[in-house]
C-alpha positions as a Python dict, from the first residue, in 0.01 Angstrom:
ca = {
    (1, 'M'): (0, 0, 0),
    (2, 'K'): (282, 251, 65),
    (3, 'N'): (421, 136, -258),
    (4, 'L'): (104, 250, -394),
    (5, 'R'): (75, 600, -219),
    (6, 'K'): (411, 679, -377),
    (7, 'V'): (338, 594, -747),
    (8, 'L'): (-3, 781, -726),
    (9, 'A'): (181, 1102, -531),
    (10, 'L'): (437, 1086, -835),
    (11, 'V'): (176, 1069, -1110),
    (12, 'L'): (20, 1343, -970),
    (13, 'V'): (322, 1545, -932),
    (14, 'V'): (421, 1498, -1268),
    (15, 'A'): (44, 1532, -1439),
    (16, 'S'): (48, 1853, -1270),
    (17, 'L'): (418, 1933, -1392),
    (18, 'M'): (302, 1863, -1756),
    (19, 'G'): (-4, 2084, -1746),
    (20, 'M'): (240, 2362, -1699),
    (21, 'A'): (315, 2372, -2085),
    (22, 'V'): (-33, 2576, -2088),
    (23, 'M'): (-287, 2752, -1903),
    (24, 'T'): (-609, 2961, -1972),
    (25, 'N'): (-729, 3213, -1757),
    (26, 'A'): (-430, 3289, -1522),
    (27, 'A'): (-300, 3667, -1504),
    (28, 'F'): (15, 3614, -1734),
    (29, 'T'): (56, 3848, -1972),
    (30, 'D'): (97, 3613, -2268),
    (31, 'A'): (-216, 3415, -2183),
    (32, 'D'): (-336, 3435, -2543),
    (33, 'K'): (-28, 3250, -2645),
    (34, 'I'): (-166, 2922, -2416),
    (35, 'S'): (-347, 2633, -2518),
    (36, 'Q'): (-667, 2569, -2311),
    (37, 'A'): (-569, 2182, -2225),
    (38, 'N'): (-426, 2227, -1892),
    (39, 'G'): (-565, 2590, -1767),
    (40, 'E'): (-669, 2483, -1475),
    (41, 'A'): (-367, 2254, -1369),
    (42, 'V'): (-165, 2571, -1419),
    (43, 'E'): (-361, 2764, -1270),
    (44, 'I'): (-379, 2599, -969),
    (45, 'L'): (-39, 2586, -934),
    (46, 'A'): (-25, 2935, -1007),
    (47, 'A'): (-238, 3004, -680),
    (48, 'L'): (-18, 2774, -480),
    (49, 'K'): (274, 2994, -579),
    (50, 'I'): (463, 2694, -743),
    (51, 'I'): (468, 2854, -1017),
    (52, 'D'): (535, 3250, -1089),
    (53, 'G'): (571, 3289, -1432),
    (54, 'Y'): (858, 3539, -1531),
    (55, 'T'): (992, 3894, -1403),
    (56, 'D'): (820, 4047, -1734),
    (57, 'G'): (490, 3890, -1605),
    (58, 'S'): (484, 3630, -1868),
    (59, 'Y'): (418, 3262, -1861),
    (60, 'Q'): (610, 3196, -2166),
    (61, 'P'): (454, 2838, -2286),
    (62, 'T'): (676, 2739, -2519),
    (63, 'K'): (1031, 2755, -2290),
    (64, 'T'): (1133, 2467, -2132),
    (65, 'V'): (1152, 2429, -1779),
    (66, 'T'): (1544, 2499, -1634),
    (67, 'R'): (1721, 2292, -1363),
    (68, 'A'): (1675, 2608, -1120),
    (69, 'E'): (1301, 2618, -1209),
    (70, 'M'): (1240, 2247, -1141),
    (71, 'A'): (1431, 2300, -785),
    (72, 'K'): (1201, 2533, -718),
    (73, 'M'): (881, 2388, -824),
    (74, 'I'): (973, 2092, -609),
    (75, 'A'): (1108, 2268, -295),
    (76, 'T'): (789, 2445, -285),
    (77, 'I'): (588, 2172, -313),
    (78, 'M'): (792, 1963, -34),
    (79, 'N'): (752, 2279, 187),
    (80, 'S'): (349, 2307, 160),
    (81, 'G'): (378, 2647, -76),
    (82, 'K'): (590, 2825, 152),
    (83, 'D'): (897, 3013, -18),
    (84, 'I'): (1199, 2912, 141),
    (85, 'N'): (1474, 3036, -74),
    (86, 'N'): (1590, 3287, 155),
    (87, 'L'): (1618, 3023, 470),
    (88, 'Y'): (1834, 2804, 233),
    (89, 'K'): (2059, 3036, 24),
    (90, 'A'): (2358, 2970, 246),
    (91, 'S'): (2312, 2569, 202),
    (92, 'C'): (2382, 2648, -198),
    (93, 'T'): (2755, 2556, -240),
    (94, 'F'): (2731, 2565, -597),
    (95, 'A'): (2982, 2828, -754),
    (96, 'D'): (2756, 2904, -1065),
    (97, 'A'): (2465, 2863, -814),
    (98, 'K'): (2528, 3117, -530),
    (99, 'D'): (2403, 3403, -641),
    (100, 'H'): (2118, 3272, -861),
    (101, 'W'): (1764, 3410, -781),
    (102, 'A'): (1697, 3055, -698),
    (103, 'A'): (1993, 2960, -471),
    (104, 'G'): (1805, 2837, -172),
    (105, 'Y'): (1581, 2607, -371),
    (106, 'I'): (1871, 2453, -517),
    (107, 'G'): (2020, 2454, -169),
    (108, 'Y'): (1752, 2298, -38),
    (109, 'C'): (1678, 2030, -316),
    (110, 'A'): (2037, 1919, -243),
    (111, 'S'): (2083, 1952, 101),
    (112, 'M'): (1764, 1693, 89),
    (113, 'G'): (1892, 1473, -160),
    (114, 'I'): (1705, 1556, -414),
    (115, 'I'): (1935, 1702, -669),
    (116, 'N'): (2310, 1681, -727),
    (117, 'G'): (2494, 1894, -945),
    (118, 'K'): (2663, 1838, -1276),
    (119, 'S'): (2976, 1788, -1089),
    (120, 'E'): (3066, 1901, -747),
    (121, 'T'): (3089, 2264, -787),
    (122, 'T'): (2856, 2325, -1098),
    (123, 'F'): (2495, 2320, -1091),
    (124, 'A'): (2392, 2475, -1417),
    (125, 'P'): (2068, 2660, -1299),
    (126, 'N'): (1981, 2771, -1642),
    (127, 'A'): (2021, 2460, -1835),
    (128, 'E'): (1689, 2259, -1950),
    (129, 'V'): (1627, 2009, -1709),
    (130, 'T'): (1594, 1665, -1899),
    (131, 'G'): (1312, 1437, -1861),
    (132, 'V'): (1533, 1179, -1713),
    (133, 'E'): (1673, 1488, -1436),
    (134, 'A'): (1326, 1543, -1349),
    (135, 'A'): (1194, 1253, -1295),
    (136, 'K'): (1509, 1126, -1087),
    (137, 'M'): (1404, 1470, -892),
    (138, 'L'): (1081, 1360, -852),
    (139, 'L'): (1201, 1023, -764),
    (140, 'C'): (1399, 1132, -486),
    (141, 'A'): (1132, 1365, -351),
    (142, 'L'): (907, 1128, -278),
    (143, 'G'): (1151, 941, -85),
    (144, 'Y'): (1348, 705, -313),
    (145, 'S'): (1669, 658, -217),
    (146, 'A'): (1910, 766, -501),
    (147, 'E'): (2199, 540, -430),
    (148, 'T'): (1932, 204, -399),
    (149, 'E'): (1774, 320, -712),
    (150, 'G'): (2106, 352, -919),
    (151, 'L'): (2044, 724, -946),
    (152, 'T'): (2412, 805, -900),
    (153, 'G'): (2777, 756, -1069),
    (154, 'A'): (2894, 889, -1402),
    (155, 'A'): (2605, 658, -1627),
    (156, 'W'): (2320, 693, -1386),
    (157, 'A'): (2086, 826, -1654),
}
Protein backbone atom coordinates (compact mmCIF):
# COMPACT_ATOMS: atom_id res chain seq x y z
CA MET A 1 0.00 0.00 0.00
CA LYS A 2 2.88 2.37 0.81
CA ASN A 3 4.42 1.83 -2.64
CA LEU A 4 1.02 2.40 -4.28
CA ARG A 5 0.77 5.76 -2.51
CA LYS A 6 4.24 6.71 -3.71
CA VAL A 7 3.39 5.76 -7.29
CA LEU A 8 0.11 7.68 -7.16
CA ALA A 9 1.89 10.71 -5.69
CA LEU A 10 4.51 10.53 -8.43
CA VAL A 11 1.82 10.33 -11.12
CA LEU A 12 0.06 13.37 -9.62
CA VAL A 13 3.27 15.40 -9.47
CA VAL A 14 4.25 14.48 -13.03
CA ALA A 15 0.76 15.25 -14.34
CA SER A 16 0.84 18.60 -12.55
CA LEU A 17 4.25 19.48 -13.94
CA MET A 18 3.20 18.49 -17.45
CA GLY A 19 0.25 20.81 -17.07
CA MET A 20 2.63 23.71 -16.63
CA ALA A 21 3.20 23.78 -20.35
CA VAL A 22 -0.26 25.24 -20.92
CA MET A 23 -2.95 27.34 -19.21
CA THR A 24 -6.00 29.45 -19.91
CA ASN A 25 -7.16 32.11 -17.48
CA ALA A 26 -4.23 32.87 -15.17
CA ALA A 27 -3.02 36.44 -15.03
CA PHE A 28 0.06 35.98 -17.21
CA THR A 29 0.76 38.61 -19.85
CA ASP A 30 1.06 36.00 -22.60
CA ALA A 31 -2.10 34.08 -21.70
CA ASP A 32 -3.34 34.42 -25.29
CA LYS A 33 -0.44 32.20 -26.45
CA ILE A 34 -1.31 29.39 -24.08
CA SER A 35 -3.37 26.32 -24.98
CA GLN A 36 -6.47 25.42 -22.97
CA ALA A 37 -5.67 21.72 -22.49
CA ASN A 38 -4.27 21.97 -18.95
CA GLY A 39 -5.23 25.48 -17.96
CA GLU A 40 -6.85 24.50 -14.70
CA ALA A 41 -3.74 22.59 -13.53
CA VAL A 42 -1.51 25.58 -14.25
CA GLU A 43 -3.87 27.96 -12.50
CA ILE A 44 -3.84 25.72 -9.41
CA LEU A 45 -0.04 25.50 -9.43
CA ALA A 46 0.18 29.28 -9.77
CA ALA A 47 -2.30 29.79 -6.93
CA LEU A 48 -0.20 27.47 -4.75
CA LYS A 49 2.92 29.51 -5.67
CA ILE A 50 4.59 26.42 -7.13
CA ILE A 51 4.98 28.34 -10.37
CA ASP A 52 5.21 32.13 -10.62
CA GLY A 53 5.96 32.91 -14.22
CA TYR A 54 8.74 35.30 -15.15
CA THR A 55 9.56 38.75 -13.78
CA ASP A 56 7.99 40.40 -16.84
CA GLY A 57 4.66 38.75 -15.96
CA SER A 58 4.84 36.18 -18.75
CA TYR A 59 4.48 32.42 -18.55
CA GLN A 60 6.37 31.48 -21.72
CA PRO A 61 4.51 28.24 -22.45
CA THR A 62 6.93 27.06 -25.13
CA LYS A 63 10.04 27.46 -22.96
CA THR A 64 11.62 24.35 -21.46
CA VAL A 65 11.94 24.10 -17.68
CA THR A 66 15.45 24.70 -16.31
CA ARG A 67 17.21 22.78 -13.57
CA ALA A 68 16.79 25.79 -11.24
CA GLU A 69 13.06 26.06 -12.00
CA MET A 70 12.63 22.34 -11.29
CA ALA A 71 14.45 22.75 -7.96
CA LYS A 72 12.14 25.66 -7.09
CA MET A 73 9.00 23.67 -7.87
CA ILE A 74 10.13 20.64 -5.90
CA ALA A 75 11.31 22.69 -2.90
CA THR A 76 8.01 24.58 -2.82
CA ILE A 77 5.97 21.36 -3.02
CA MET A 78 8.11 19.72 -0.33
CA ASN A 79 7.52 22.70 1.97
CA SER A 80 3.75 22.94 1.48
CA GLY A 81 3.94 26.09 -0.64
CA LYS A 82 6.21 28.01 1.72
CA ASP A 83 8.96 30.05 0.10
CA ILE A 84 12.15 28.71 1.66
CA ASN A 85 14.59 30.33 -0.79
CA ASN A 86 16.10 32.76 1.73
CA LEU A 87 16.39 30.09 4.42
CA TYR A 88 18.64 27.82 2.34
CA LYS A 89 20.78 30.23 0.27
CA ALA A 90 23.82 29.50 2.41
CA SER A 91 23.28 25.76 1.79
CA CYS A 92 24.01 26.15 -1.93
CA THR A 93 27.56 24.91 -2.42
CA PHE A 94 27.66 25.04 -6.22
CA ALA A 95 29.91 27.86 -7.45
CA ASP A 96 27.73 28.59 -10.48
CA ALA A 97 24.52 28.78 -8.43
CA LYS A 98 25.50 30.69 -5.24
CA ASP A 99 24.33 34.02 -6.69
CA HIS A 100 21.48 32.57 -8.76
CA TRP A 101 17.86 33.57 -8.00
CA ALA A 102 17.17 29.92 -7.06
CA ALA A 103 20.21 29.38 -4.82
CA GLY A 104 18.08 28.57 -1.76
CA TYR A 105 15.88 26.10 -3.63
CA ILE A 106 18.95 24.42 -5.09
CA GLY A 107 20.60 24.34 -1.66
CA TYR A 108 17.49 22.84 -0.09
CA CYS A 109 17.09 20.14 -2.73
CA ALA A 110 20.81 19.28 -2.63
CA SER A 111 20.80 19.04 1.18
CA MET A 112 17.78 16.71 1.01
CA GLY A 113 19.48 14.46 -1.57
CA ILE A 114 16.92 15.31 -4.25
CA ILE A 115 19.34 16.84 -6.74
CA ASN A 116 23.00 16.63 -7.61
CA GLY A 117 25.25 18.90 -9.58
CA LYS A 118 26.86 18.19 -12.88
CA SER A 119 30.04 18.03 -10.77
CA GLU A 120 31.00 18.84 -7.17
CA THR A 121 31.10 22.58 -7.96
CA THR A 122 28.77 22.95 -10.95
CA PHE A 123 24.98 22.72 -10.91
CA ALA A 124 24.17 24.33 -14.31
CA PRO A 125 21.03 26.10 -13.02
CA ASN A 126 20.07 27.58 -16.40
CA ALA A 127 20.44 24.32 -18.33
CA GLU A 128 17.26 22.60 -19.45
CA VAL A 129 16.23 19.80 -17.13
CA THR A 130 16.01 16.51 -19.03
CA GLY A 131 13.18 14.04 -18.58
CA VAL A 132 15.57 11.61 -16.91
CA GLU A 133 16.83 14.28 -14.50
CA ALA A 134 13.28 15.36 -13.66
CA ALA A 135 12.21 11.75 -13.03
CA LYS A 136 15.19 11.20 -10.72
CA MET A 137 14.45 14.41 -8.82
CA LEU A 138 10.80 13.43 -8.38
CA LEU A 139 11.67 9.92 -7.25
CA CYS A 140 14.13 11.27 -4.68
CA ALA A 141 11.55 13.84 -3.53
CA LEU A 142 9.13 10.96 -2.98
CA GLY A 143 11.65 9.27 -0.72
CA TYR A 144 13.42 6.85 -3.02
CA SER A 145 17.14 6.52 -2.32
CA ALA A 146 19.33 7.50 -5.27
CA GLU A 147 22.00 5.06 -4.11
CA THR A 148 19.60 2.13 -3.63
CA GLU A 149 17.89 2.75 -6.97
CA GLY A 150 21.19 3.06 -8.87
CA LEU A 151 20.73 6.76 -9.66
CA THR A 152 24.30 7.75 -8.82
CA GLY A 153 27.63 7.64 -10.60
CA ALA A 154 28.72 8.66 -14.06
CA ALA A 155 26.28 6.39 -15.92
CA TRP A 156 23.21 6.73 -13.65
CA ALA A 157 20.96 8.01 -16.44
